[in-house]
Amino acid sequence: WQIAVDYTAENQGSSTASGSWTDAIYVSGQPTFDSSATLLETLYSGSGVPSSLAAGASYSVHDVVTIPNTAAGARYLLVRTNGGAGSSSSQAETDATNNVFALPITLTAPAADLVISNPTAPATVEAGNGQSITVSWKVTNQGSAAADSYWYDNVLVGDDARRLRASSDARR
């Protein structure tokens, strides 16, 4: 999933910000920043983020970020400016408590629908002789979204179709 993110940051201080700082975009399960947030993009001074900003001035950013495979449901996009506040590679400021903005977002699971068709296997195989057999099938995505995660196909052998189906369903 790729989404466009637009935001505006303002220097609410009384002097020009003239140092290096970064902005970062995260996805998180909570509206506050902590180590559980997943980094999506970092923007650096001079490359999307200005290298100086007058008091009261602002800048706007447009970026496209990729949402990784993460939990679906109610989440937050966090935009964090001057993330290294207090370190030697960030902008000194009087109030770092207003550096994170949380935007609620609902992530839905992709609507992939994998379907097996055209299975083939020998109708009769002599058991116990170590013989190899060829089994084939086709997997088609009939859903409305790409199947962009890994999945596993299983081949099971048995004499009870109901038990095989239950075993196959449990491995998905």
CSV table of C-alpha atoms in Angstrom, one decimal:
chain,number,residue,atom,x,y,z
A,1,TRP,CA,0.0,0.0,0.0
A,2,GLN,CA,1.2,3.4,-0.8
A,3,ILE,CA,-0.4,6.6,0.4
A,4,ALA,CA,0.2,10.3,0.0
A,5,VAL,CA,1.0,12.2,3.2
A,6,ASP,CA,0.8,16.0,3.2
A,7,TYR,CA,1.7,18.1,6.3
A,8,THR,CA,2.8,21.5,7.4
A,9,ALA,CA,5.3,22.3,10.2
A,10,GLU,CA,5.6,25.7,11.8
A,11,ASN,CA,8.4,27.3,13.8
A,12,GLN,CA,6.4,28.4,16.9
A,13,GLY,CA,9.5,29.7,18.6
A,14,SER,CA,10.8,33.3,18.8
A,15,SER,CA,14.0,32.8,16.7
A,16,THR,CA,15.0,31.3,13.4
A,17,ALA,CA,15.6,27.6,13.4
A,18,SER,CA,19.0,27.3,11.6
A,19,GLY,CA,20.4,23.9,12.2
A,20,SER,CA,19.8,20.4,10.9
A,21,TRP,CA,16.7,18.4,11.8
A,22,THR,CA,14.7,15.6,10.3
A,23,ASP,CA,11.0,14.9,9.9
A,24,ALA,CA,9.8,11.3,10.1
A,25,ILE,CA,6.5,9.6,9.3
A,26,TYR,CA,5.5,6.5,11.3
A,27,VAL,CA,2.5,4.1,11.6
A,28,SER,CA,1.5,3.2,15.1
A,29,GLY,CA,-1.2,1.6,17.2
A,30,GLN,CA,-1.3,4.6,19.5
A,31,PRO,CA,-1.5,8.4,19.0
A,32,THR,CA,1.8,9.1,20.9
A,33,PHE,CA,5.3,8.3,19.7
A,34,ASP,CA,7.3,5.6,21.3
A,35,SER,CA,9.6,2.7,20.2
A,36,SER,CA,6.7,0.6,19.0
A,37,ALA,CA,6.0,3.0,16.1
A,38,THR,CA,7.1,1.7,12.7
A,39,LEU,CA,9.2,4.1,10.6
A,40,LEU,CA,7.9,4.7,7.1
A,41,GLU,CA,10.0,7.6,5.9
A,42,THR,CA,12.7,10.0,7.1
A,43,LEU,CA,13.1,13.4,5.5
A,44,TYR,CA,16.3,15.4,6.0
A,45,SER,CA,17.2,19.1,6.2
A,46,GLY,CA,17.9,20.3,2.7
A,47,SER,CA,16.0,17.4,1.1
A,48,GLY,CA,12.3,18.0,1.7
A,49,VAL,CA,12.9,19.8,5.0
A,50,PRO,CA,14.3,23.3,5.0
A,51,SER,CA,17.8,24.0,6.5
A,52,SER,CA,16.5,27.1,8.2
A,53,LEU,CA,13.1,28.4,9.2
A,54,ALA,CA,12.2,31.9,10.5
A,55,ALA,CA,10.2,32.4,13.6
A,56,GLY,CA,6.5,32.1,12.7
A,57,ALA,CA,7.3,30.6,9.3
A,58,SER,CA,6.2,27.2,8.1
A,59,TYR,CA,6.9,24.7,5.4
A,60,SER,CA,4.8,22.0,3.7
A,61,VAL,CA,5.8,18.5,2.7
A,62,HIS,CA,4.2,16.1,0.2
A,63,ASP,CA,5.5,12.6,0.4
A,64,VAL,CA,4.3,9.1,-0.7
A,65,VAL,CA,5.0,6.4,1.9
A,66,THR,CA,4.6,2.6,1.7
A,67,ILE,CA,2.6,1.0,4.5
A,68,PRO,CA,4.3,-2.3,5.4
A,69,ASN,CA,2.5,-5.5,6.3
A,70,THR,CA,1.1,-4.5,9.7
A,71,ALA,CA,-1.9,-5.1,11.8
A,72,ALA,CA,-5.2,-3.9,10.2
A,73,GLY,CA,-7.7,-1.8,12.1
A,74,ALA,CA,-7.5,1.6,13.8
A,75,ARG,CA,-4.0,2.9,13.6
A,76,TYR,CA,-2.3,6.3,13.5
A,77,LEU,CA,0.0,8.0,11.1
A,78,LEU,CA,2.5,10.0,13.2
A,79,VAL,CA,4.5,12.9,11.7
A,80,ARG,CA,7.4,13.8,13.9
A,81,THR,CA,9.6,16.8,13.4
A,82,ASN,CA,13.0,17.3,15.0
A,83,GLY,CA,12.9,13.7,16.2
A,84,GLY,CA,16.4,13.9,17.6
A,85,ALA,CA,15.6,17.0,19.8
A,86,GLY,CA,18.4,17.4,22.4
A,87,SER,CA,21.0,15.5,20.3
A,88,SER,CA,23.9,17.2,18.4
A,89,SER,CA,22.3,16.5,15.0
A,90,SER,CA,19.0,18.2,15.8
A,91,GLN,CA,17.5,21.7,16.1
A,92,ALA,CA,17.6,23.2,19.6
A,93,GLU,CA,14.2,24.3,20.7
A,94,THR,CA,12.3,25.5,23.8
A,95,ASP,CA,9.3,23.2,23.5
A,96,ALA,CA,9.7,19.7,22.0
A,97,THR,CA,6.3,18.5,23.3
A,98,ASN,CA,4.5,19.7,20.2
A,99,ASN,CA,6.7,17.8,17.7
A,100,VAL,CA,4.4,14.9,17.0
A,101,PHE,CA,1.1,15.0,15.1
A,102,ALA,CA,-1.2,11.9,15.1
A,103,LEU,CA,-3.7,11.4,12.3
A,104,PRO,CA,-6.2,8.5,12.8
A,105,ILE,CA,-6.3,6.1,9.9
A,106,THR,CA,-8.0,2.7,9.4
A,107,LEU,CA,-6.0,0.1,7.7
A,108,THR,CA,-7.9,-2.7,6.0
A,109,ALA,CA,-6.5,-6.1,5.0
A,110,PRO,CA,-6.0,-6.5,1.3
A,111,ALA,CA,-8.8,-8.3,-0.4
A,112,ALA,CA,-6.8,-11.1,-1.9
A,113,ASP,CA,-8.6,-14.4,-2.5
A,114,LEU,CA,-6.4,-17.3,-3.5
A,115,VAL,CA,-8.3,-20.2,-5.1
A,116,ILE,CA,-6.9,-23.6,-6.1
A,117,SER,CA,-8.0,-25.1,-9.5
A,118,ASN,CA,-7.0,-27.8,-11.9
A,119,PRO,CA,-5.4,-30.2,-9.4
A,120,THR,CA,-3.8,-33.3,-10.9
A,121,ALA,CA,-2.3,-36.4,-9.3
A,122,PRO,CA,-2.1,-40.1,-10.2
A,123,ALA,CA,-5.4,-42.0,-9.5
A,124,THR,CA,-3.4,-45.0,-8.2
A,125,VAL,CA,0.0,-45.2,-6.5
A,126,GLU,CA,1.6,-48.3,-5.0
A,127,ALA,CA,2.2,-47.5,-1.3
A,128,GLY,CA,5.4,-48.2,0.4
A,129,ASN,CA,7.8,-48.4,-2.6
A,130,GLY,CA,9.4,-44.9,-2.3
A,131,GLN,CA,8.0,-44.0,-5.6
A,132,SER,CA,7.9,-40.3,-6.5
A,133,ILE,CA,4.7,-38.9,-8.0
A,134,THR,CA,3.9,-35.6,-9.8
A,135,VAL,CA,1.2,-33.4,-8.3
A,136,SER,CA,0.2,-30.1,-9.8
A,137,TRP,CA,-2.4,-27.4,-9.3
A,138,LYS,CA,-3.0,-23.8,-10.3
A,139,VAL,CA,-3.4,-20.9,-7.7
A,140,THR,CA,-5.4,-17.9,-8.9
A,141,ASN,CA,-6.0,-14.7,-7.1
A,142,GLN,CA,-9.7,-13.9,-7.6
A,143,GLY,CA,-9.6,-11.0,-5.1
A,144,SER,CA,-9.5,-7.2,-5.7
A,145,ALA,CA,-5.9,-6.7,-4.3
A,146,ALA,CA,-2.5,-8.2,-5.0
A,147,ALA,CA,-1.4,-11.2,-2.9
A,148,ASP,CA,1.8,-9.5,-1.8
A,149,SER,CA,2.6,-11.6,1.2
A,150,TYR,CA,4.1,-15.1,1.4
A,151,TRP,CA,1.8,-18.1,1.6
A,152,TYR,CA,2.4,-21.8,1.6
A,153,ASP,CA,0.7,-24.6,-0.4
A,154,ASN,CA,0.4,-28.0,1.3
A,155,VAL,CA,0.0,-31.4,-0.3
A,156,LEU,CA,-1.6,-33.9,2.2
A,157,VAL,CA,-2.1,-37.7,1.7
A,158,GLY,CA,-4.8,-39.6,3.6
A,159,ASP,CA,-7.9,-41.7,3.4
A,160,ASP,CA,-10.4,-39.4,5.1
A,161,ALA,CA,-11.3,-36.3,3.0
A,162,ARG,CA,-13.0,-34.6,5.9
A,163,ARG,CA,-9.9,-34.9,8.1
A,164,LEU,CA,-7.6,-33.8,5.3
A,165,ARG,CA,-9.8,-30.7,4.7
A,166,ALA,CA,-9.7,-29.8,8.5
A,167,SER,CA,-5.9,-30.3,8.6
A,168,SER,CA,-5.4,-28.2,5.5
A,169,ASP,CA,-7.6,-25.3,6.9
A,170,ALA,CA,-5.6,-25.3,10.1
A,171,ARG,CA,-2.4,-24.6,8.3
A,172,ARG,CA,-3.4,-21.5,6.5
